[in-house]
Short mmCIF file of C-alpha atoms in Angstrom, two decimals:
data_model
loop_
_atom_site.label_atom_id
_atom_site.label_comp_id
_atom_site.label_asym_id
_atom_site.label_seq_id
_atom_site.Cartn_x
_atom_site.Cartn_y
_atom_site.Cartn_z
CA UNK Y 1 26.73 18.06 -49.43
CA UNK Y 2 27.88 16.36 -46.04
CA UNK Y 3 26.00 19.79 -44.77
CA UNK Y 4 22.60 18.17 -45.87
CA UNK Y 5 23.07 14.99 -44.28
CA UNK Y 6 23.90 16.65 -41.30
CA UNK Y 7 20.15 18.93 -41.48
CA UNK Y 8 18.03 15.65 -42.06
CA UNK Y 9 19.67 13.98 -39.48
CA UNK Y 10 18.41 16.59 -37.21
CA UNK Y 11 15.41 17.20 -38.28
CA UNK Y 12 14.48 13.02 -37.74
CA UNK Y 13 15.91 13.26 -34.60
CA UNK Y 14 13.82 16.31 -33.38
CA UNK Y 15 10.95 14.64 -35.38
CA UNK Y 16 11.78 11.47 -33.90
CA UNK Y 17 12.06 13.09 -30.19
CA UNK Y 18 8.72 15.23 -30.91
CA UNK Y 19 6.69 12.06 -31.80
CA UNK Y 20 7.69 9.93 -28.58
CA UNK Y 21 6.73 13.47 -26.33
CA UNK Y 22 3.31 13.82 -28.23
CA UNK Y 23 2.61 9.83 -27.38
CA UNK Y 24 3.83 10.16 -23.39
CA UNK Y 25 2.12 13.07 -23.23
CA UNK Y 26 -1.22 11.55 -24.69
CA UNK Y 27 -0.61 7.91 -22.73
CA UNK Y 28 -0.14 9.40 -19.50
CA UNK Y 29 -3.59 11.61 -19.97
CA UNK Y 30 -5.24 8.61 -20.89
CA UNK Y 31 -3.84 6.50 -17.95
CA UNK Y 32 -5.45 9.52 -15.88
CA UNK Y 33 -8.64 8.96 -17.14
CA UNK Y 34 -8.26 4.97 -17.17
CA UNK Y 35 -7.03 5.63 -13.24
CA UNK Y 36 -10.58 8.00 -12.59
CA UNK Y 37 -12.26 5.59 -13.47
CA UNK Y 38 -11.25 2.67 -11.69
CA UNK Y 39 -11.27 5.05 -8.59
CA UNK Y 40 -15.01 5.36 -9.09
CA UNK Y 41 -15.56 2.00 -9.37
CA UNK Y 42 -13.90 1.51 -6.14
CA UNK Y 43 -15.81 4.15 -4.54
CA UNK Y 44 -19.27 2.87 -5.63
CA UNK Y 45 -18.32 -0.53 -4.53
CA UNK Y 46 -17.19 0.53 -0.67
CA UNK Y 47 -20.94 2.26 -1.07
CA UNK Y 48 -22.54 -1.00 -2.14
CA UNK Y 49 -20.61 -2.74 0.54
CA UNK Y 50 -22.11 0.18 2.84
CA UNK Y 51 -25.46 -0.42 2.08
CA UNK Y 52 -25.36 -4.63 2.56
CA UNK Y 53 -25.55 -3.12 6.42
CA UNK Y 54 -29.84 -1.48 5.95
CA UNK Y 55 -31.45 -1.67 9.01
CA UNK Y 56 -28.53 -2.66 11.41
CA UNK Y 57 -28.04 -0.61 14.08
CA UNK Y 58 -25.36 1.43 14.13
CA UNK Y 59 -25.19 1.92 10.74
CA UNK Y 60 -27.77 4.59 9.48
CA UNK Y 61 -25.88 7.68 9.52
CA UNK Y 62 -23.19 5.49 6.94
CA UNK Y 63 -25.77 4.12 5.16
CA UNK Y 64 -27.39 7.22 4.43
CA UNK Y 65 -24.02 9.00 3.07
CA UNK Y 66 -23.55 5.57 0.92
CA UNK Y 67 -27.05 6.57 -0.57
CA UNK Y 68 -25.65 9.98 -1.32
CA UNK Y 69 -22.51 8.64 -2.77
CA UNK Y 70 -24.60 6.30 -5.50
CA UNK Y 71 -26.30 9.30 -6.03
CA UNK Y 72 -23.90 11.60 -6.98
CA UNK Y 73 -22.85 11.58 -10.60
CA UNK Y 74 -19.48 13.07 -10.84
CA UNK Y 75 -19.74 14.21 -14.57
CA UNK Y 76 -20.03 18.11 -14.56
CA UNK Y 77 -17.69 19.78 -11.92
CA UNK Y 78 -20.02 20.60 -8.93
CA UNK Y 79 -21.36 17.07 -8.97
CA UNK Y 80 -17.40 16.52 -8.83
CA UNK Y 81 -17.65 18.68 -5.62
CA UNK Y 82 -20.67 17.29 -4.15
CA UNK Y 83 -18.76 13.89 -5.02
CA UNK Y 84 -15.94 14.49 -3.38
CA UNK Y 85 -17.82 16.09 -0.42
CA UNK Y 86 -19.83 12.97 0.11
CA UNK Y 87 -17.20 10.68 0.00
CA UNK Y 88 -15.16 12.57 2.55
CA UNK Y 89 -18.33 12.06 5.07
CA UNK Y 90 -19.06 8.44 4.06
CA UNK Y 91 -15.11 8.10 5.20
CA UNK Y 92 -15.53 10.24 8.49
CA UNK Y 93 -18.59 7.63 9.40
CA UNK Y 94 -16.99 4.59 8.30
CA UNK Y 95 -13.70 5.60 10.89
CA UNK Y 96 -16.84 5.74 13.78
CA UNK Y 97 -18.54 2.47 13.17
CA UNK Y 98 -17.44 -0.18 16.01
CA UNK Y 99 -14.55 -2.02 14.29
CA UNK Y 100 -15.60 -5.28 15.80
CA UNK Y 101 -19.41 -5.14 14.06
CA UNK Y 102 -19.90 -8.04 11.41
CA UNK Y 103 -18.76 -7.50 8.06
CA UNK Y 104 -15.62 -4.90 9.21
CA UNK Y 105 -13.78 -7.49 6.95
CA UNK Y 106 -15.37 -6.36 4.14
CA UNK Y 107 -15.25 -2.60 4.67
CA UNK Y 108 -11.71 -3.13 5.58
CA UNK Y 109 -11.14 -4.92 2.32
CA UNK Y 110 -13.30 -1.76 0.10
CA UNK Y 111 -11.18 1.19 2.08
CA UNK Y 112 -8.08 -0.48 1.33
CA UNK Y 113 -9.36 -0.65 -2.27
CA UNK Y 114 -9.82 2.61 -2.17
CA UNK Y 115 -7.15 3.83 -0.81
CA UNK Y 116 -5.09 1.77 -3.42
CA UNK Y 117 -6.98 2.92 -6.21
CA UNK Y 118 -6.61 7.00 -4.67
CA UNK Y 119 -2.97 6.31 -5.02
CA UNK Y 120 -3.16 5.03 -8.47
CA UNK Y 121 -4.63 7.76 -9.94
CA UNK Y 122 -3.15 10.70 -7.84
CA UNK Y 123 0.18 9.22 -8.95
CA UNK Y 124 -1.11 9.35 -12.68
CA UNK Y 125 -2.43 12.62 -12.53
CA UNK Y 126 0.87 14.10 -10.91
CA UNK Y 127 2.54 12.65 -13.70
CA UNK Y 128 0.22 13.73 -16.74
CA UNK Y 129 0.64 17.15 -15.08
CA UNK Y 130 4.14 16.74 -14.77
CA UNK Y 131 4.24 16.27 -18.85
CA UNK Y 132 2.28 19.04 -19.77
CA UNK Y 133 5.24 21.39 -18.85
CA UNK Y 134 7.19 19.80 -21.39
CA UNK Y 135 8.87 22.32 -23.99
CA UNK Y 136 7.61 19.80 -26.82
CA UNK Y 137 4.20 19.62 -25.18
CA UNK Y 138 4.14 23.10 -24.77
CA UNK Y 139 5.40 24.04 -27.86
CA UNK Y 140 2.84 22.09 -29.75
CA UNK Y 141 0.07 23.18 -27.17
CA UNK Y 142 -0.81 20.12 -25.68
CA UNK Y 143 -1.95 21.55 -22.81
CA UNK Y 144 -4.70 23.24 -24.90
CA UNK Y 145 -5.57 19.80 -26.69
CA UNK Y 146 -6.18 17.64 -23.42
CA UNK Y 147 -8.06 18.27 -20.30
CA UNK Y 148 -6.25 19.09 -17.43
CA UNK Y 149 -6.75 15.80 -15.62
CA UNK Y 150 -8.17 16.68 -11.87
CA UNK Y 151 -7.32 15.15 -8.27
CA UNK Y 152 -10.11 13.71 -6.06
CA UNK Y 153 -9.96 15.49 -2.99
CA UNK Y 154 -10.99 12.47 -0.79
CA UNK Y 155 -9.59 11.38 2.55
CA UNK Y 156 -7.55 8.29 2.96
CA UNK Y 157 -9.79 5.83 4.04
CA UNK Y 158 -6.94 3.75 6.03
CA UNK Y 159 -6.07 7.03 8.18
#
């Protein structure tokens, strides 16, 4: 009889250790996309701060790319690319502007945004990765159940 004690005792405890997996696996997905998100946010508001600068000089090439950047869904995954494509060149003209001009405060302030929010989510991502490889996770076949969560492939704006 002790036997059966013994067999429910492990069977909570892999049920148990399953359950918390499943949830870390599923919470660190989700903190992916949360992290995505805010990233875009960030990235369409160093755009909007781009395009406070129409019809200064000095500023068309970057205000152009910030028009390309609003325009640029990133829902299927060659707007992704295009995203990521036109972010990289808003960054390249934003490191050429004159860092004395008026309002390098504020594009200061958006890149380091940026760059904060980058970090964020490429540290999320890593990890949801990191969980997929789980033997729980890939046992139950997690990885078929979630989307792969996806880096940006932008530049550092502070570099």
């Amino acid at each position: 009889m002790w036997w059966l004690a013994v067999l429910v005792a492990i069977v909570a405890a892999v049920g148990a250790y399953a359950t918390w997996t499943v949830t870390r696996v599923e919470r660190l997905h989700r903190r992916a996309r949360t992290a995505e998100a805010a990233l875009l946010t960030k990235l369409d508001d160093r755009a909007e701060t781009v395009l406070k600068f129409v019809g200064r000089p000095g500023f068309e090439e970057a205000v152009a790319l910030a028009l390309s950047v609003v325009a640029v869904p990133a829902e299927t995954r060659r707007q992704r690319e295009l995203r990521e494509y036109a972010e990289n060149d808003l960054t390249r003209a934003l490191r050429e502007l004159d860092p004395g001009h008026a309002g390098a405060e504020d594009l200061e302030a958006a890149n380091r945004r940026v760059a904060l929010a980058r970090q964020i989510h490429t540290d999320f991502v890593r990890d949801a990765v990191a969980s997929r490889s789980l033997p729980v996770a890939v046992m139950l076949r997690l990885h078929h159940r979630l989307p792969r969560p996806q880096y940006w492939d932008i530049e550092d704006p502070l570099h």
